[in-house]
Structure formats: structure tokens, C-alpha cells
Short mmCIF file of C-alpha atoms and ligand atoms in Angstrom, two decimals:
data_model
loop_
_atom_site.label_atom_id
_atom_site.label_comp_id
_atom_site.label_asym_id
_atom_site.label_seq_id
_atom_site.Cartn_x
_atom_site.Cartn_y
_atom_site.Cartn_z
CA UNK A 1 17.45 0.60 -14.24
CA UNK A 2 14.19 2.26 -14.77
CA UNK A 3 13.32 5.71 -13.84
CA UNK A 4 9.98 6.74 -13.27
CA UNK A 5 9.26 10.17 -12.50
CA UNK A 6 6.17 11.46 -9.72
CA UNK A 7 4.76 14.74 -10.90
CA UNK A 8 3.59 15.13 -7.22
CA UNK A 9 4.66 17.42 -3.82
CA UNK A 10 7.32 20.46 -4.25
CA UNK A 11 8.81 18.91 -6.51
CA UNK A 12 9.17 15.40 -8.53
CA UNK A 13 10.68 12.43 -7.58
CA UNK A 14 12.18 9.59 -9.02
CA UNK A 15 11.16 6.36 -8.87
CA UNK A 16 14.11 4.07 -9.42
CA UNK A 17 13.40 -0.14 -10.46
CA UNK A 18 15.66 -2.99 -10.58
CA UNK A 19 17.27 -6.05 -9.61
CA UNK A 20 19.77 -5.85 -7.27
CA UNK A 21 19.40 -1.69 -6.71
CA UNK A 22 20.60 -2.12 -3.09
CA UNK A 23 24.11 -3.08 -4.18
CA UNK A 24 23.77 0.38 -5.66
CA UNK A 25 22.47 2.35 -2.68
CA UNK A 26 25.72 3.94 -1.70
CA UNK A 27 25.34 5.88 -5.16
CA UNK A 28 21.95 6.21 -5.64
CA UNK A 29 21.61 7.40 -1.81
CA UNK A 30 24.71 10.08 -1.73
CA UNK A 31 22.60 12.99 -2.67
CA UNK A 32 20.64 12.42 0.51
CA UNK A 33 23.58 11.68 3.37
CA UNK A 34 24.41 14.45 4.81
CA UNK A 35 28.32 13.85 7.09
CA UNK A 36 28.43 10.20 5.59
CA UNK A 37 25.58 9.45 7.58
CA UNK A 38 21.81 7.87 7.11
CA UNK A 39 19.30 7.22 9.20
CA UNK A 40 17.47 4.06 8.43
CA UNK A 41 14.92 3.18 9.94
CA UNK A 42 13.62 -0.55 9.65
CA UNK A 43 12.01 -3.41 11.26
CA UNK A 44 13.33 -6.39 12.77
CA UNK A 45 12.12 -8.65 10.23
CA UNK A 46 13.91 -6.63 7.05
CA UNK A 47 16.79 -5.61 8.98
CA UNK A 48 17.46 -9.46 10.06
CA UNK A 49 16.61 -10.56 5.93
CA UNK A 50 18.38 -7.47 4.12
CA UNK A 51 19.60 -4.94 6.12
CA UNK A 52 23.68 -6.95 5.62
CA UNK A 53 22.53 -6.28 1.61
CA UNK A 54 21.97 -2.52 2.59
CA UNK A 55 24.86 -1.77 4.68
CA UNK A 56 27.11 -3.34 1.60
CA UNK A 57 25.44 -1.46 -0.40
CA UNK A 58 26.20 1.85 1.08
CA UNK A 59 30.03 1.48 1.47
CA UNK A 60 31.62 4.16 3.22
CA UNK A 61 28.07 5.71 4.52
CA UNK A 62 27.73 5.14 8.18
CA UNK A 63 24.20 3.68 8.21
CA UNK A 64 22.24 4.37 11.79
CA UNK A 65 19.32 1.76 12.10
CA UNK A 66 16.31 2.65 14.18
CA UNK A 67 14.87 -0.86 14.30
CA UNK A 68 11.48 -1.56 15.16
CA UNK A 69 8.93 -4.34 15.88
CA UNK A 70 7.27 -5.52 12.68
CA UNK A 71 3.88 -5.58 12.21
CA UNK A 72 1.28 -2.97 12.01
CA UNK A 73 0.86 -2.65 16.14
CA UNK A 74 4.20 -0.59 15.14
CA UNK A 75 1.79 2.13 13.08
CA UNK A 76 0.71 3.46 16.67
CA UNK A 77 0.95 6.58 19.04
CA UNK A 78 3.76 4.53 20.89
CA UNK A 79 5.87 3.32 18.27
CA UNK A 80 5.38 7.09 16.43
CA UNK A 81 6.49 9.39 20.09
CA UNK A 82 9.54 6.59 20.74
CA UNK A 83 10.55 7.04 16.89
CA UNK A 84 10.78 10.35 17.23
CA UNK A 85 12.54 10.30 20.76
CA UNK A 86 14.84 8.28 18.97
CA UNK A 87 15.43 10.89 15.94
CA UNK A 88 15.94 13.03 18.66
CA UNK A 89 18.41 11.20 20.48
CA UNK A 90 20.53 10.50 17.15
CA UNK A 91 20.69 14.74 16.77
CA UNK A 92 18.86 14.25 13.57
CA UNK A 93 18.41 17.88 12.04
CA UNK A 94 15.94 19.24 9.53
CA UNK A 95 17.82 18.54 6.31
CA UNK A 96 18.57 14.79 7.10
CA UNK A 97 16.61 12.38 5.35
CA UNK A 98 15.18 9.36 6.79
CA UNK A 99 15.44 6.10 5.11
CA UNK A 100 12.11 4.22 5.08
CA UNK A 101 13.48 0.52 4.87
CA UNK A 102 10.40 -1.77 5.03
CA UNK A 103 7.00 -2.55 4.10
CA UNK A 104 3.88 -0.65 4.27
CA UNK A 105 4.23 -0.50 7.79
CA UNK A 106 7.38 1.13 8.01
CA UNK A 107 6.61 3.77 4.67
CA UNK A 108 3.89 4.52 6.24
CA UNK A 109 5.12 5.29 9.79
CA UNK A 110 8.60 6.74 9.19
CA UNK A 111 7.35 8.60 6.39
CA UNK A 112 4.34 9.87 9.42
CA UNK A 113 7.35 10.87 11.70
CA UNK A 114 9.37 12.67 9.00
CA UNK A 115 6.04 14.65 8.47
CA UNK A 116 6.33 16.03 11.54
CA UNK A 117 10.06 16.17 13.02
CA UNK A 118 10.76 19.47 13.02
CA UNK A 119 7.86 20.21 11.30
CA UNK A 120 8.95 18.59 8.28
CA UNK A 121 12.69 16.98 7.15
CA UNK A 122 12.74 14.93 3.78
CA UNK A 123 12.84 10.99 3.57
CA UNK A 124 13.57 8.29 0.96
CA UNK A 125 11.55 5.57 0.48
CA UNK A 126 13.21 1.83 0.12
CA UNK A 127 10.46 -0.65 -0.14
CA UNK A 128 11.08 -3.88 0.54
CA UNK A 129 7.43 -6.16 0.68
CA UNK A 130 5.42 -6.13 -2.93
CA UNK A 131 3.00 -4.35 -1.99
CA UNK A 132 5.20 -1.36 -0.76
CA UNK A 133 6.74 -1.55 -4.12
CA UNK A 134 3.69 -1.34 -6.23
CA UNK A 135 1.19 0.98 -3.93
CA UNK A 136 2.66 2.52 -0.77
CA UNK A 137 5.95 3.57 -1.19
CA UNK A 138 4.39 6.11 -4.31
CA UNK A 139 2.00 9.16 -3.58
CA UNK A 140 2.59 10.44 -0.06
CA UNK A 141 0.25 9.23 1.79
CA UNK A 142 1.53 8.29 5.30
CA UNK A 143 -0.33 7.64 8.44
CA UNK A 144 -0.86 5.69 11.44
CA UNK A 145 -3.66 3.98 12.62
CA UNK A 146 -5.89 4.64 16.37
CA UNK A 147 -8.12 2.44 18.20
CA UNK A 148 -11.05 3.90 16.21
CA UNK A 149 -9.67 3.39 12.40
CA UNK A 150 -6.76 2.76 10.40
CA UNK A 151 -4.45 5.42 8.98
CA UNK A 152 -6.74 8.14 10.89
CA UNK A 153 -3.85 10.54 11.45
CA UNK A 154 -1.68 11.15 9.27
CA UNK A 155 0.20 13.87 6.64
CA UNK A 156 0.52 13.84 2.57
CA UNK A 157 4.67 14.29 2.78
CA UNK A 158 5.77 12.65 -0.98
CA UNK A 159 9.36 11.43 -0.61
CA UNK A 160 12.27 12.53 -2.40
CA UNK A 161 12.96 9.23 -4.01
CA UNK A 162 12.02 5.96 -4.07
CA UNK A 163 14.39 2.76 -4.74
CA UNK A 164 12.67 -0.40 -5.66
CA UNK A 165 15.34 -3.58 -5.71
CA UNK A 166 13.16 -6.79 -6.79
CA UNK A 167 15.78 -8.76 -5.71
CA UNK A 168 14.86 -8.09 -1.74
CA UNK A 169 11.51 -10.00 -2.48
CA UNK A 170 13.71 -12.79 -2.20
CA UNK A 171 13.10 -13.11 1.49
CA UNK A 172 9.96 -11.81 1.73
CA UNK A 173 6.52 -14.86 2.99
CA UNK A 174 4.54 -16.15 0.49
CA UNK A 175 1.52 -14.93 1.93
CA UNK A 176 2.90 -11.79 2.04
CA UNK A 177 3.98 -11.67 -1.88
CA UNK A 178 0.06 -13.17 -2.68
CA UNK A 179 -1.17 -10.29 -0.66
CA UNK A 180 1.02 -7.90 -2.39
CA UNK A 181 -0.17 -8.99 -5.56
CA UNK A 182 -3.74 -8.13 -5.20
CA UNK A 183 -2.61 -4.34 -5.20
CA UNK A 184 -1.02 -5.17 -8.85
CA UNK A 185 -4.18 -6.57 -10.75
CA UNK A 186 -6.03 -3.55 -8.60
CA UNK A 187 -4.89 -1.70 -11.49
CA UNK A 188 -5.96 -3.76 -13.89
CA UNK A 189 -9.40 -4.04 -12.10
CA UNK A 190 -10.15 -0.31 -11.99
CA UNK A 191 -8.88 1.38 -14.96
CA UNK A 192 -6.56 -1.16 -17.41
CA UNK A 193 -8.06 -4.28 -18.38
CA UNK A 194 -5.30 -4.90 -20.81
CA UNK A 195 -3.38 -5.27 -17.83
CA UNK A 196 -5.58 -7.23 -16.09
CA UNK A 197 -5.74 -9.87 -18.90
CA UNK A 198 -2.00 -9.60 -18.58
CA UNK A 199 -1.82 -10.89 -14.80
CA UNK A 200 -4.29 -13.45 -15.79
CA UNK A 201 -1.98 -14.22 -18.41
CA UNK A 202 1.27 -13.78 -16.23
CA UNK A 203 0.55 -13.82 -12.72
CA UNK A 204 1.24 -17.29 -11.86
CA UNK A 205 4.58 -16.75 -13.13
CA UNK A 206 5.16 -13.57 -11.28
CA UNK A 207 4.19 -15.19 -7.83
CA UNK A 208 7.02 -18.24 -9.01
CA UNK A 209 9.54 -15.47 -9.18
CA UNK A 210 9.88 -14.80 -13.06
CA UNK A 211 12.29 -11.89 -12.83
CA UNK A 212 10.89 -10.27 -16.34
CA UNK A 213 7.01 -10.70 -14.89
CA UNK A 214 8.07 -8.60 -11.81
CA UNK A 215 9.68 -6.34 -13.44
CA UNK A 216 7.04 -5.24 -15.50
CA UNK A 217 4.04 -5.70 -13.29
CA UNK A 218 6.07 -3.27 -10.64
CA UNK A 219 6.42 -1.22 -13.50
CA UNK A 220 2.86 -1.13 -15.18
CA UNK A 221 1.59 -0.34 -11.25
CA UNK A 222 4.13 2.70 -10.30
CA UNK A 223 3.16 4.24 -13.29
CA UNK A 224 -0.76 3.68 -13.37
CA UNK A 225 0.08 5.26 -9.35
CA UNK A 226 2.06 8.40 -10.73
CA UNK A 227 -0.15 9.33 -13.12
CA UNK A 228 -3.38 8.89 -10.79
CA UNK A 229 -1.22 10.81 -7.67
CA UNK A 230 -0.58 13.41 -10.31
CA UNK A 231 -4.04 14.52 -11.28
CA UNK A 232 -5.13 14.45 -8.20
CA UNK A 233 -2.10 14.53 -5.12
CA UNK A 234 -4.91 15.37 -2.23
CA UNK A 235 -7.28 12.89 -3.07
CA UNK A 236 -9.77 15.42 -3.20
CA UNK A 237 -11.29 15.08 -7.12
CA UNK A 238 -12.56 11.22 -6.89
CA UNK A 239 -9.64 9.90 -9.57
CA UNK A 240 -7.42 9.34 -6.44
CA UNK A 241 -10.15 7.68 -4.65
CA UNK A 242 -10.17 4.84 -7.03
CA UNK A 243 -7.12 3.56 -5.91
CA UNK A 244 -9.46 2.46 -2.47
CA UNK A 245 -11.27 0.12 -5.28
CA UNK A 246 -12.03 -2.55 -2.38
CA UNK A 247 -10.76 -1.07 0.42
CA UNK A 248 -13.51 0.11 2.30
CA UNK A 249 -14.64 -3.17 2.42
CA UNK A 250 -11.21 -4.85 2.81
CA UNK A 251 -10.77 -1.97 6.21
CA UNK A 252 -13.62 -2.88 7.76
CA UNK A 253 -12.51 -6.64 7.17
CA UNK A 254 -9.63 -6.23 8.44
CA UNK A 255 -10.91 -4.98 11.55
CA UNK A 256 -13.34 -7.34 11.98
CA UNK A 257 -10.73 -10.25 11.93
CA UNK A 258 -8.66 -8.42 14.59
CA UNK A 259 -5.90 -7.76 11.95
CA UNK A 260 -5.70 -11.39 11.21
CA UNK A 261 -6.52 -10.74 7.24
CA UNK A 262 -3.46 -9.60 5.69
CA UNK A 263 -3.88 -5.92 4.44
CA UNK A 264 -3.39 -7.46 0.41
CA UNK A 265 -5.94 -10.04 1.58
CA UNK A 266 -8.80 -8.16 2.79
CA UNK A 267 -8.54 -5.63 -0.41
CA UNK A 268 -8.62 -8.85 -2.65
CA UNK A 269 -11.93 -10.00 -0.57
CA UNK A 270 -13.00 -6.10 -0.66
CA UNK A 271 -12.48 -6.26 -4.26
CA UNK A 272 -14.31 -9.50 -5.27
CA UNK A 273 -17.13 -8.05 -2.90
CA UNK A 274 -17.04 -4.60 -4.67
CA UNK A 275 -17.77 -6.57 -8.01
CA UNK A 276 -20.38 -8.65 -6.77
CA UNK A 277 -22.30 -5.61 -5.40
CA UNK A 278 -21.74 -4.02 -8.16
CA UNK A 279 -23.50 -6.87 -10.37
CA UNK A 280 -26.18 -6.89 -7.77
CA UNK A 281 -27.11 -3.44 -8.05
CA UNK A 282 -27.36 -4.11 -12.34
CA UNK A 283 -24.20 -2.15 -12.54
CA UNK A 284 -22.05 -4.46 -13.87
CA UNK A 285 -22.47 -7.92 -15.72
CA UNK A 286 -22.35 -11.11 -13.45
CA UNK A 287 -19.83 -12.49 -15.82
CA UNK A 288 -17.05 -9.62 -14.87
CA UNK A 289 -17.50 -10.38 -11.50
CA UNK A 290 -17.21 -13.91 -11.60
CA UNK A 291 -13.72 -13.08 -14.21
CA UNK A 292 -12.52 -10.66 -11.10
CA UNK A 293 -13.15 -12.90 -8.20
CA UNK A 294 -11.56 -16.78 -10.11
CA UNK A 295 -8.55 -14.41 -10.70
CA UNK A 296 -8.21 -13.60 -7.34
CA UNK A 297 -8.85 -16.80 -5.83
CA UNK A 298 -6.27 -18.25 -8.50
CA UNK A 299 -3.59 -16.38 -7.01
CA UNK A 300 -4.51 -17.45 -3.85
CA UNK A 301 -6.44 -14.91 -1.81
CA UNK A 302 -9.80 -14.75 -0.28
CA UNK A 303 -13.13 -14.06 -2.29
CA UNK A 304 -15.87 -15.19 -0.19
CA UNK A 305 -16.68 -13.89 3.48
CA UNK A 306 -15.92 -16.54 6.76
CA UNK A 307 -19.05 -17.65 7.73
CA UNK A 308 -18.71 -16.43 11.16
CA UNK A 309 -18.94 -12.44 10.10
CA UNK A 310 -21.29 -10.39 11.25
CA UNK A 311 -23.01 -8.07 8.36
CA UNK A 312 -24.16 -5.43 10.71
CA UNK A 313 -20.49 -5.17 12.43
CA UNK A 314 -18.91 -5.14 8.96
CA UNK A 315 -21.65 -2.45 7.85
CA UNK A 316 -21.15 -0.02 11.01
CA UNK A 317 -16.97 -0.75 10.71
CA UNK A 318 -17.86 0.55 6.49
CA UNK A 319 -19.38 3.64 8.15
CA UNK A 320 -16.79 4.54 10.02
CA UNK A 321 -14.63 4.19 7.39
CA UNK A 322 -12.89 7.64 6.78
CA UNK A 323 -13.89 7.95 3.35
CA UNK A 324 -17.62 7.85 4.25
CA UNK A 325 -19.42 10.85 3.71
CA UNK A 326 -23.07 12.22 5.31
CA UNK A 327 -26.01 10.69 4.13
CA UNK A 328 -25.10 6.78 2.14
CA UNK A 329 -22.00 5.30 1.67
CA UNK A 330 -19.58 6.21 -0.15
CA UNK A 331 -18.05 3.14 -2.41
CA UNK A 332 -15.80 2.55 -5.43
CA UNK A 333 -17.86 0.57 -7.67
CA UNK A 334 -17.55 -1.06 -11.11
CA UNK A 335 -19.23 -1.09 -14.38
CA UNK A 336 -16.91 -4.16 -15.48
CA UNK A 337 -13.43 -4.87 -15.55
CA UNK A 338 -11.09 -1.56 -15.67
CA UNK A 339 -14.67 0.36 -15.44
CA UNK A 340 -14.31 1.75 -11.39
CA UNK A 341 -16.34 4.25 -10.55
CA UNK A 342 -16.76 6.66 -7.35
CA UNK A 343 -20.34 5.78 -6.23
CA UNK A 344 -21.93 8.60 -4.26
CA UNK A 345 -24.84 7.55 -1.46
CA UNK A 346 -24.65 4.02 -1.53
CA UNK A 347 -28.37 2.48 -0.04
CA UNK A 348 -26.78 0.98 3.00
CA UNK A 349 -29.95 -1.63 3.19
CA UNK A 350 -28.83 -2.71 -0.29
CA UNK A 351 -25.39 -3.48 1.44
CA UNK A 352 -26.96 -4.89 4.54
CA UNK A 353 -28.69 -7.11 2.02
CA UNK A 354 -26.07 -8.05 0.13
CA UNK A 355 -23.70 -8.42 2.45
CA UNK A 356 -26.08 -10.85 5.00
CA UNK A 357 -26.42 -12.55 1.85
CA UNK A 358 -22.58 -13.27 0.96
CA UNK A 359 -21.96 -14.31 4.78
CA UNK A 360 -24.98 -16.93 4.75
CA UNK A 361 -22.87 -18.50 0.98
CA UNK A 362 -25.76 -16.74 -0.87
N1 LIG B 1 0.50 4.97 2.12
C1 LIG B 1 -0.20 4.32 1.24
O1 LIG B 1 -0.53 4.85 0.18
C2 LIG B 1 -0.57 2.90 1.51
C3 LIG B 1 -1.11 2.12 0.49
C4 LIG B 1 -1.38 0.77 0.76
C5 LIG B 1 -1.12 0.25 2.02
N2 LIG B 1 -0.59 1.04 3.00
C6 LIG B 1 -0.28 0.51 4.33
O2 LIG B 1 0.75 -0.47 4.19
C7 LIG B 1 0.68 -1.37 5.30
C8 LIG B 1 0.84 -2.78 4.79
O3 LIG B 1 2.09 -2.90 4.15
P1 LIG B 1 2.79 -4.31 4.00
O4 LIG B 1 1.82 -5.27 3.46
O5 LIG B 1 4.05 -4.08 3.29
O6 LIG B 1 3.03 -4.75 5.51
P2 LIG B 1 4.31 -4.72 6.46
O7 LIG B 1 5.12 -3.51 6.29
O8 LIG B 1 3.80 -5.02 7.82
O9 LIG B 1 5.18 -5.96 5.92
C9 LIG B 1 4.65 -7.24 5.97
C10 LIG B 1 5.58 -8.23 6.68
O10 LIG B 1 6.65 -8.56 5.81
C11 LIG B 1 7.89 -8.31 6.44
N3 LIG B 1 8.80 -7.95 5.36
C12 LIG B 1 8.71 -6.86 4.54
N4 LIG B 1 9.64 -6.92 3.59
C13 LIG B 1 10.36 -8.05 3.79
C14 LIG B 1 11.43 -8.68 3.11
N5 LIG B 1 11.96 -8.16 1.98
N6 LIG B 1 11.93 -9.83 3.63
C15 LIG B 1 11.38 -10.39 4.73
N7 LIG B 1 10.34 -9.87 5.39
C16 LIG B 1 9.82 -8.71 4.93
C17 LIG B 1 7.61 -7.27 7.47
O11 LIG B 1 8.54 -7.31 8.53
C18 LIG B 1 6.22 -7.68 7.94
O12 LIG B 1 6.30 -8.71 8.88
C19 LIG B 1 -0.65 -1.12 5.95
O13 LIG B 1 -0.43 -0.43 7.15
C20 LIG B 1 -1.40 -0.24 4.97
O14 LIG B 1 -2.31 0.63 5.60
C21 LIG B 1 -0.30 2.35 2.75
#
């Protein structure tokens, strides 16, 4: 078992890895059931592939699933008020604690509803995709997403532990794992690129299922996560900001494709577009961004736009991108590998350019 600890919220939290961690929930869990009783809530996906693992695991704790559609239609107004209607119904009280049993999706919304319910009660996080286990389920950061942008509303409420089994990625899609991945050699990319040489090295064997290579990359991520959430728990100093390396492209690709990119998928594509830009604008040497981007597509996810986008809609879905601020864009960039940068007033002709450029195979 290894025990990270998050220096972040009223306190810190641990951050428990291992194989096999559910058969240990009962334990691990007790500090947070309150009458024998925790309320999970789930979607029908994870319930239906490990919630039988879960309830074994918790023994003589009377487990109360709130199961939900999967999917991120489920981070919505809707799914939020009938979630908490539900909490509601169940007589949940202020000092429960909500299990968050799921992906991003789920962390993201129950940890949104906990937030709020009764102005605040604590939660746990159990993450069960990859990318929940390297990136979401650490830092606090929970939201849902409107018709106008993703994760628009939403609270900083850090759990009060988080309980990573590798063994649950077991049942989890392939595409899902590759996507999941990209958030792992994010670290690498913006500020490690010992690591990064490491998931060149490695990664192959990771996406296989080498226990050891799982293990440590989950590892190597949660605490590159802690120690960035740490310094700067708000986001409000630029250090957190680098952990969007790619995303405000990979948002505004998502949206473009109607949700059709995986979230993993478009911050690969963001990321391999970020370093391309970034060599374009004499920032960073055309060799790092070709080293970036033949990772990447290695491990199976996107690097080049579908010809069919539209540089102007992807440009005006950029500027509406929360993390935009008056004036130019505002973009992670890169100097080279493990070099990101927070890149104030970004020339949005010089990503027009680019950008009509990378959509015509340029
Ligand atoms: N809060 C943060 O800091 C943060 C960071 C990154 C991403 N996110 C958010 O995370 C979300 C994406 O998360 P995600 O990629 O985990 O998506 P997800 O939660 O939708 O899960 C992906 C799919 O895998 C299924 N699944 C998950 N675990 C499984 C398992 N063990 N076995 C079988 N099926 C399983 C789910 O049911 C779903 O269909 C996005 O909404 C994104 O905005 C939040």
C-alpha cells in the first residue's frame, strides 16, 4: 500500500494505491460510515463491472448505491438537482460522506453535489477509470458542465481520502485506458522529462497491463498532482494552470466533435497542438514537438486535427474557454519537453494561422 499525502483544503488527505484496495474498503472506509452505512454513489457501467468487488469489500457496511447513467450528459443541472433529491430522500445528514465510485464523471459530479448538500458534507473519492486515478480524483476540483462550457459551475471541495485499487482497471475499455494515459505522460510533458522518457520507455507495457508499470506511473502522477495542488490549491498563481497543458485546445475539441473525442483524447490532440504552436511561434525546437506528438500517437491517440474542423469554430470555442482572459489568449505553452509555460496574450491570428494550417495537413 502506498500512502500519499495532499497538503491541500482544511486539512490533508491521504491518497491510498494498490492492487486489490477494494477488498480492503470495509477497513480503509470505517472512519467515514457513520450507523454502518455509505452512500455510494456510482454509474451503471462501474456498478455493473465492480460494484459486487465493493460491496465484498465493505463487509458488514450497508452500502446505499445512487446509480446513475454513465457518461458525461450525467455532469448536468438534471443529473446534479435528482442527485441531490436523492441524498435527500436517503436522510443523508451533514457528517455523512459520499462515496464517489467512478470515473471523472462521477468525481466530478458527486464531489459537485457534496459541495453543496447542506452547504457542505465530506466525500471520499474511489476512482475507478485511469484517468480518475492519475488527475481527477486529486485536487478538488469538481464541477459540472452547461450548454455554454464544460465544468462552468462548480466548487474546490478536496476529499477526505482517496482509494486507488489498480486492479478495477481490469474492466475498464481500451479506449478509455489510452485516453487515461495521456493525463500520465502530461506530467512528463510539462514539468518531468525524466518521466516522460520513462513512458516512452514503459508505456507500451503499462497499456498491456504490467502491474509494476501502473503502479508507478499512478504513483509518479498523484504526486507530481499533490505537490502542484499544494502550491497553489485555487489555481490562482499560474503553477496550477499547467496542469491544463493542452486542454484549452483539447475543450474546445471536444466540443466541436459533439463529445465524440474522449476527454484523454482531445488533451492528447490539445497537447501535440500546444507543441506544435509552440515550435511555430520559435518557442520551442521542432524536434520536441515531433518527440511529444510520435509518443502520443504510439500509444494510440490523436495528434493531427480531422479534416472536417473548422479553425474559426475551434478558435471562438478557445475563447470561450474559461481560462481565457481580456485581451489574447491565454495558453499553456512549451519551451521543450517538461519546459510548460503559462503564456499570457496569445496573438489569436497566429492561432487562426496555425490552426487553418494544421486542419488543411499543413
Ligand atoms: N476535477 C478534475 O480535476 C478533473 C481533471 C480531469 C478531468 N476531469 C473530468 O473527468 C471527466 C472524464 O473522466 P473519465 O475519463 O474518467 O470519464 P467517465 O467518468 O465518463 O468514465 C469513462 C467511461 O468508463 C466507464 N468506467 C469507468 N471506470 C470503469 C471501470 N473500472 N470498469 C468499467 N467501466 C468503467 C464509465 O462508466 C464511462 O463510461 C470529464 O468530465 C472531465 O472534465 C476532472
Amino acid at each position: 500500500l502506498i500512502t500519499i499525502e495532499v497538503a491541500a483544503g482544511a486539512r490533508p488527505y491521504p491518497v491510498w494505491i494498490g492492487r486489490d484496495l477494494l477488498g480492503q474498503a470495509g477497513a480503509l472506509l470505517a472512519p467515514f460510515a457513520r450507523a454502518g452505512r455509505l452512500v455510494i454513489v456510482t454509474d451503471e457501467n462501474v456498478w455493473a463491472a465492480q460494484g459486487e468487488r465493493l460491496v465484498a469489500g465493505l463487509g458488514s457496511f450497508r452500502a446505499e448505491p445512487i446509480i446513475l447513467p454513465p457518461g458525461e450528459a450525467s455532469k448536468s443541472w438534471p443529473a446534479l438537482e435528482q442527485l441531490i433529491d436523492r441524498l435527500a430522500a436517503l436522510g443523508v445528514e451533514r457528517t455523512d460522506h459520499l462515496v464517489a465510485f467512478g470515473g471523472g464523471m462521477i468525481g466530478d459530479l458527486a464531489g459537485f453535489a457534496a459541495a453543496m448538500f447542506k452547504r457542505g458534507c465530506p466525500y471520499v473519492q474511489l476512482p475507478t477509470s485511469l484517468l480518475a486515478q492519475v488527475d481527477s480524483s486529486v485536487g478538488g476540483k469538481t464541477a459540472i458542465n452547461t450548454a455554454t462550457a464544460k465544468n462552468l459551475v462548480g466548487a474546490f471541495h478536496q476529499p477526505a481520502a482517496v482509494l486507488i485499487d489498480t486492479a478495477v482497471l481490469g474492466t475498464l475499455p481500451a479506449c478509455e485506458l489510452h485516453a487515461g494515459y495521456a493525463e500520465i505522460v502530461k506530467y512528463g510533458l510539462i514539468g518531468d522529462p525524466a518521466f516522460f522518457a520513462w513512458c516512452e520507455a514503459m508505456g507500451e507495457r503499462l497499456l498491456a497491463g504490467d502491474e509494476a508499470a501502473r503502479l508507478h506511473a499512478i504513483e509518479t502522477s498523484i504526486r507530481a498532482k499533490a505537490a502542484i495542488v499544494a502550491a497553489d490549491e485555487r489555481d490562482t498563481e499560474g503553477r496550477r494552470a499547467l496542469l491544463n497543458f493542452g486542454h484549452t485546445f483539447g475543450h474546445a475539441l471536444e466540443l466541436e466533435s459533439g463529445y465524440a473525442l474522449l476527454h484523454g483524447e482531445a488533451v492528447a490532440l490539445g497537447m501535440a497542438l500546444a507543441f506544435r504552436f509552440s515550435a511555430r511561434l520559435g518557442l520551442c525546437p521542432p524536434a520536441a514537438a515531433d518527440r511529444a506528438t510520435a509518443h502520443l500517437a504510439a500509444s494510440g491517440l490523436p495528434t493531427t486535427l480531422p479534416s472536417d474542423c473548422a479553425p474559426e469554430r475551434l478558435l471562438a470555442h478557445m475563447g470561450h474557454d474559461k481560462k481565457a482572459a481580456g485581451g489574447g489568449l491565454t495558453l499553456i505553452l512549451t519551451r521543450g519537453i517538461g519546459q510548460a509555460f503559462l503564456a499570457r496574450d496569445v496573438s489569436e491570428q497566429h492561432l487562426l494561422t496555425f490552426l487553418t494550417a494544421e486542419a488543411a495537413g499543413r
